[in-house]
Amino acid sequence: MFFPELIEIGNKAKQAARQLAFTSTEAKNKALIFMAEALLKNEEEILRANSLDVKAAEDTGLKKSLVNRLKLSSASIAQISQSLHEVVALRDPVGEGEVWTRPNGLRIQQTRVPLGVVAMIYEARPNVTVDAAALCLKSGNVVILRGGSEALESNKVLARVIAEAAEASGLPSGSIQLITETNREWVQQLIRLNNYVDVVIPRGGAGLIQTVVTNATVPVIETGTGMCHAFVDQDADFEKAVPVIINAKTQNPGVCNALETMLVDEGIAEDFLPLIGEELQKKQVEIKGCSRTCEILSYASPASEEDWVEEHLDLILSVKVVPGLNGALDHIYRYSTKHSETIITENYSKAQRFLKEIDAAAVYVNASTRFTDGGRFGFGAEIGISTQKLHARGPMGLRELTTIKYMVYGDGQIV
Amino acid sequence: MFFPELIEIGNKAKQAARQLAFTSTEAKNKALIFMAEALLKNEEEILRANSLDVKAAEDTGLKKSLVNRLKLSSASIAQISQSLHEVVALRDPVGEGEVWTRPNGLRIQQTRVPLGVVAMIYEARPNVTVDAAALCLKSGNVVILRGGSEALESNKVLARVIAEAAEASGLPSGSIQLITETNREWVQQLIRLNNYVDVVIPRGGAGLIQTVVTNATVPVIETGTGMCHAFVDQDADFEKAVPVIINAKTQNPGVCNALETMLVDEGIAEDFLPLIGEELQKKQVEIKGCSRTCEILSYASPASEEDWVEEHLDLILSVKVVPGLNGALDHIYRYSTKHSETIITENYSKAQRFLKEIDAAAVYVNASTRFTDGGRFGFGAEIGISTQKLHARGPMGLRELTTIKYMVYGDGQIV
């Protein structure tokens, strides 16, 4: 039933994982440094392959923003190489843990160990090939990469260069493998390869993630869509509200932690909306408003149901006037994708209620939703932002690429 | 597509979860005490319903051991009631966490919160109905229960009694719900009810777990089969080896942490096998051996491939003579279900290699595999033993029924 070539990849990964699991941090760091150097040494070949991808993308009329995501340069390769040195500097979670002793003398040691074999399924950015491989490797995991077909030529060279470097440094062959088949059936099989793959991490648009979640039998860490809200409460300090809203909406509108809907307390709507509206206009943000918003702001266009449901990922903000905190909580309860939500208020009790009652990976008071990020949380790096509740929630760093194992020291204990 | 009655259950659960998530520990403990008392008060009705299940099971010729699992008595109801008081005494993980402050002053508080709605799918033991509900409730989760049809009449009464008691104590209606439809399509839909259910925990035989893992789109915590091994090394102390093997195999052979295969170092096979064989015979344990085992023990019958693969869950032990630690590691690597494995040795380096190289939830030196249990690990109670690597591994207590949420305190920070 499974493609024999895929089983071969799975077998190689499993063999490598058995050894990589207890490879020392020193040896893994050495591999990362070899990989960083190899990227620089092979810059020319990488750029040549990348230009093929870029040309193909332009020929097929791919959106300019997507072509830009695809494009590598001397500078971006240097940056990718540098990011590997940053991974070297991160603390290796493998082997950390706690220990306790039971009354019968049994010593139980809960120890972090790698997950094993991680399958990463992602879309057009070729830098993910290197970033994901580096984070998996540092945490002792073998990685099977499956990137978007638009970046195939770039990924082929990148993956070969770093895999060869890792092997040359002494890591087991098969620690980093790329699936080069573009047939989608390969993804379908990969996410059902329970005997070889320990976890699947999809990174990309809602369509990709939905496909993986629906069809996988291997456990999945869902990363994802962020329908993020800000509620500007009656007791908000406008001097905090305006910069936070502008930042959350405009600093990088194409990402999952960007603001999509602003909820405004009806008590301040007439004062606050013209103020924020002016600033949004300066930043070329289009406003889709509820009927009350449109009454107050002549330049707002009416929002449809879609505008409350779907991420715009663009310079568009949905705006709704709500009857106080309860109205905001109800709206968020209904439309939230449980990623990041923020309240702007000076009222202690309302801030605490918002923090407690909103069910999301990250809930903020008086701060931008854009902070939901492994780097900004202080984790050093991130493999994605989990919007599910099992295993990991919010930004995932190296620790989230590990599991635990109980090592139990006895001297003959029986039940 | 979904049964409207199931959606109604889902909706009720979701509504209850929104409130139960921030119900105080005091209020949850009060509910548990009400539930404990209600079970005692309704003993007669529970026993009457249970006798219907038992009679039906006997009429259909169910195995005696399964009928016994099903049977309740005055004493067992008292014990179930008592177990609720033990859950009251457990520490509530909700609200625990850690906090750190970023250089920009943002205070990030990682806090434990309930998962939300937990669906428990289990087989014949009616006590699971109460145990699972109690652990979910204590950790702030709403539970949807789906027990085996053999225990339906008992479960109906048990679930009604505890659900009414929880509601009478002040918890939201819908905190505990039982699915009483025996149509299997209900399970198929329940495990795909992503908008209402946060996690599915199947507890039962390999068939049930396989069905859930294969068909669920809701995240699953796999609990499971334990094909547990003991390796008696050349340097084993026989005075530890014999009691550990006898305990692991015979103390309760029907459970997942019981021993299934014993691997014996070829260097001591001729000395150790007759010794352990005699003790096993005293305990009526049948031995299925490799050819070398059968040479040494005339009363062993030849093992088939099946005997290395399938749990016996009975007084049967598979025995294989292996060429030292490497042989043992290879056999376990091939046949382990990654539950619990033990080595009996006095050799430091071999003990460490076994602990490091075996990939399982619990790895022991000189102790019985029967210790893999929430109670025996010191967790106070357990909802199951996870054999997967995501979220939870090994015995799962209250903490494993929670996820995290980042509460972030700002004063106007932007990116």
XYZ file of C-alpha atoms in Angstrom, chain B residues 67-302:
236
model
C -18.454 -10.789 33.705
C -16.468 -10.271 36.901
C -15.135 -6.945 35.648
C -18.687 -5.856 35.068
C -20.069 -6.872 38.449
C -20.650 -4.279 41.177
C -21.345 -4.971 44.851
C -22.087 -2.978 47.960
C -18.383 -3.133 48.734
C -17.274 -1.981 45.282
C -19.719 0.934 45.303
C -18.332 1.967 48.692
C -14.851 1.760 47.197
C -15.814 3.864 44.165
C -17.378 6.412 46.503
C -14.217 6.412 48.642
C -12.075 6.987 45.531
C -13.914 10.285 44.980
C -12.757 11.456 48.417
C -9.225 10.567 47.336
C -9.631 12.794 44.265
C -10.741 15.618 46.589
C -7.397 15.264 48.368
C -5.381 15.591 45.129
C -3.777 18.915 44.284
C -5.649 20.823 41.576
C -3.144 21.685 38.814
C -5.320 24.458 37.341
C -3.776 27.879 37.896
C -0.273 26.582 38.598
C 2.538 27.805 36.407
C 5.601 29.922 36.022
C 6.196 33.552 35.217
C 9.037 35.507 33.660
C 9.607 39.081 32.594
C 10.983 40.098 29.214
C 13.507 42.926 28.838
C 10.703 45.232 27.606
C 8.789 44.714 30.861
C 6.200 42.306 29.463
C 5.353 39.780 32.173
C 4.582 36.351 30.700
C 2.690 33.964 32.932
C 2.449 30.384 31.709
C -0.594 28.983 33.502
C -2.173 25.525 33.590
C -5.776 25.521 32.349
C -8.195 22.647 31.668
C -8.206 21.036 28.220
C -11.924 21.826 27.903
C -14.115 18.939 26.746
C -12.705 15.425 27.143
C -14.365 12.448 25.441
C -13.642 9.142 27.219
C -14.332 5.989 25.231
C -13.954 2.823 27.249
C -15.062 -0.763 27.616
C -16.698 -2.925 30.208
C -15.703 -1.640 33.676
C -18.475 0.569 35.077
C -16.135 2.073 37.701
C -14.353 3.927 34.868
C -17.531 5.981 34.446
C -17.077 7.467 37.903
C -13.259 7.552 37.998
C -12.925 9.315 34.658
C -15.662 11.819 35.458
C -14.042 12.634 38.802
C -10.563 13.218 37.385
C -11.903 15.326 34.508
C -14.053 17.390 36.854
C -11.253 17.960 39.373
C -9.026 19.271 36.586
C -11.819 21.581 35.359
C -12.747 19.533 32.308
C -16.175 18.625 31.076
C -16.467 14.950 30.189
C -18.497 13.094 27.578
C -18.512 9.413 28.496
C -19.067 6.519 26.115
C -18.784 3.166 27.884
C -19.122 -0.364 26.584
C -22.615 -1.586 25.751
C -22.203 -4.509 28.202
C -22.234 -2.001 31.066
C -24.904 0.293 29.635
C -27.564 -0.112 32.343
C -25.017 0.338 35.133
C -23.432 3.339 33.406
C -26.798 5.015 32.838
C -27.562 5.001 36.544
C -24.019 5.833 37.653
C -23.725 8.749 35.223
C -27.152 10.111 36.104
C -26.458 9.909 39.845
C -23.091 11.695 39.670
C -24.219 14.237 37.062
C -27.221 15.195 39.189
C -25.044 15.429 42.306
C -22.514 17.654 40.504
C -25.290 19.924 39.303
C -26.927 19.998 42.746
C -23.605 21.140 44.210
C -23.628 24.124 41.862
C -21.557 22.986 38.871
C -22.869 23.801 35.392
C -25.365 21.394 33.881
C -23.691 19.283 31.209
C -20.400 18.912 33.087
C -20.830 15.115 33.013
C -22.736 13.500 30.133
C -23.077 9.884 29.060
C -23.810 8.773 25.514
C -26.417 6.050 25.817
C -26.734 5.231 22.134
C -25.032 1.909 21.425
C -24.867 2.492 17.671
C -21.158 2.525 16.786
C -21.655 5.392 14.363
C -21.950 7.607 17.449
C -18.348 6.841 18.380
C -17.259 7.539 14.804
C -18.915 10.946 14.968
C -17.787 11.736 18.501
C -14.114 11.344 17.538
C -14.579 13.754 14.619
C -16.461 16.410 16.581
C -13.586 18.933 16.484
C -15.770 21.955 17.158
C -16.957 20.549 20.467
C -14.394 18.067 21.757
C -10.812 19.010 22.667
C -9.369 15.558 23.223
C -10.384 11.903 22.984
C -9.002 9.311 25.393
C -9.739 5.715 24.433
C -9.267 3.112 27.169
C -9.595 -0.543 26.355
C -8.334 -3.267 24.079
C -6.090 -2.855 21.062
C -9.074 -2.957 18.674
C -10.853 -0.015 20.273
C -7.676 2.049 20.428
C -6.790 1.288 16.818
C -10.258 2.332 15.639
C -10.063 5.614 17.507
C -6.509 6.461 16.407
C -7.263 5.656 12.774
C -10.537 7.540 12.484
C -10.314 10.467 14.891
C -9.739 14.021 13.725
C -9.959 15.281 17.313
C -6.529 14.938 18.992
C -6.196 11.564 20.720
C -4.194 10.455 23.730
C -3.407 6.861 22.956
C -3.371 4.587 25.962
C -2.340 1.206 25.529
C -1.039 -2.096 24.864
C 2.019 -3.134 26.785
C 4.210 -5.767 25.202
C 6.595 -5.561 28.172
C 10.014 -7.240 28.286
C 12.469 -8.186 31.024
C 16.088 -8.854 30.134
C 17.966 -11.022 32.618
C 21.578 -10.102 31.970
C 24.628 -12.301 32.491
C 25.487 -10.112 35.492
C 22.032 -10.365 37.068
C 21.628 -11.080 40.754
C 19.317 -14.101 40.637
C 17.919 -13.188 44.045
C 16.532 -10.015 42.483
C 15.740 -11.544 39.097
C 13.444 -14.315 40.315
C 11.050 -12.220 42.438
C 10.947 -9.402 39.859
C 10.084 -11.804 37.015
C 7.496 -13.657 39.093
C 5.931 -10.395 40.258
C 5.854 -8.797 36.815
C 4.295 -11.891 35.233
C 1.906 -13.170 37.884
C 0.802 -10.412 40.257
C -1.918 -9.311 37.803
C -1.372 -10.852 34.372
C -4.354 -9.175 32.700
C -2.999 -5.618 32.774
C -0.889 -3.620 30.351
C 2.191 -3.345 32.584
C 2.435 -7.100 33.151
C 5.455 -8.939 31.756
C 4.968 -10.729 28.445
C 8.458 -11.729 27.274
C 11.567 -12.657 29.250
C 14.911 -12.410 27.457
C 17.760 -14.364 29.038
C 21.457 -13.830 28.349
C 22.900 -16.980 26.740
C 25.752 -16.940 29.249
C 23.418 -17.750 32.152
C 20.576 -19.527 30.375
C 21.550 -22.986 31.616
C 21.728 -21.810 35.222
C 18.877 -19.335 35.327
C 16.186 -20.998 33.225
C 15.710 -24.084 35.428
C 15.591 -21.839 38.496
C 12.963 -19.395 37.157
C 11.164 -22.219 35.345
C 10.485 -23.979 38.611
C 9.081 -20.820 40.210
C 6.943 -20.094 37.152
C 5.556 -23.621 37.250
C 4.593 -23.174 40.893
C 2.525 -20.201 39.737
C 0.945 -22.186 36.871
C 2.681 -20.038 34.241
C 2.913 -21.677 30.840
C 6.239 -21.105 29.072
C 6.489 -20.536 25.318
C 10.176 -20.744 24.511
C 12.653 -20.255 21.686
C 14.417 -23.449 20.563
C 17.254 -22.977 23.076
C 14.748 -22.481 25.922
C 12.936 -25.656 24.910
C 16.243 -27.556 24.956
C 16.902 -26.472 28.530
C 13.313 -26.675 29.835
C 11.598 -29.868 28.765
C 8.215 -28.501 29.841
C 8.377 -25.364 27.627
C 6.389 -25.404 24.401
C 7.765 -23.755 21.240
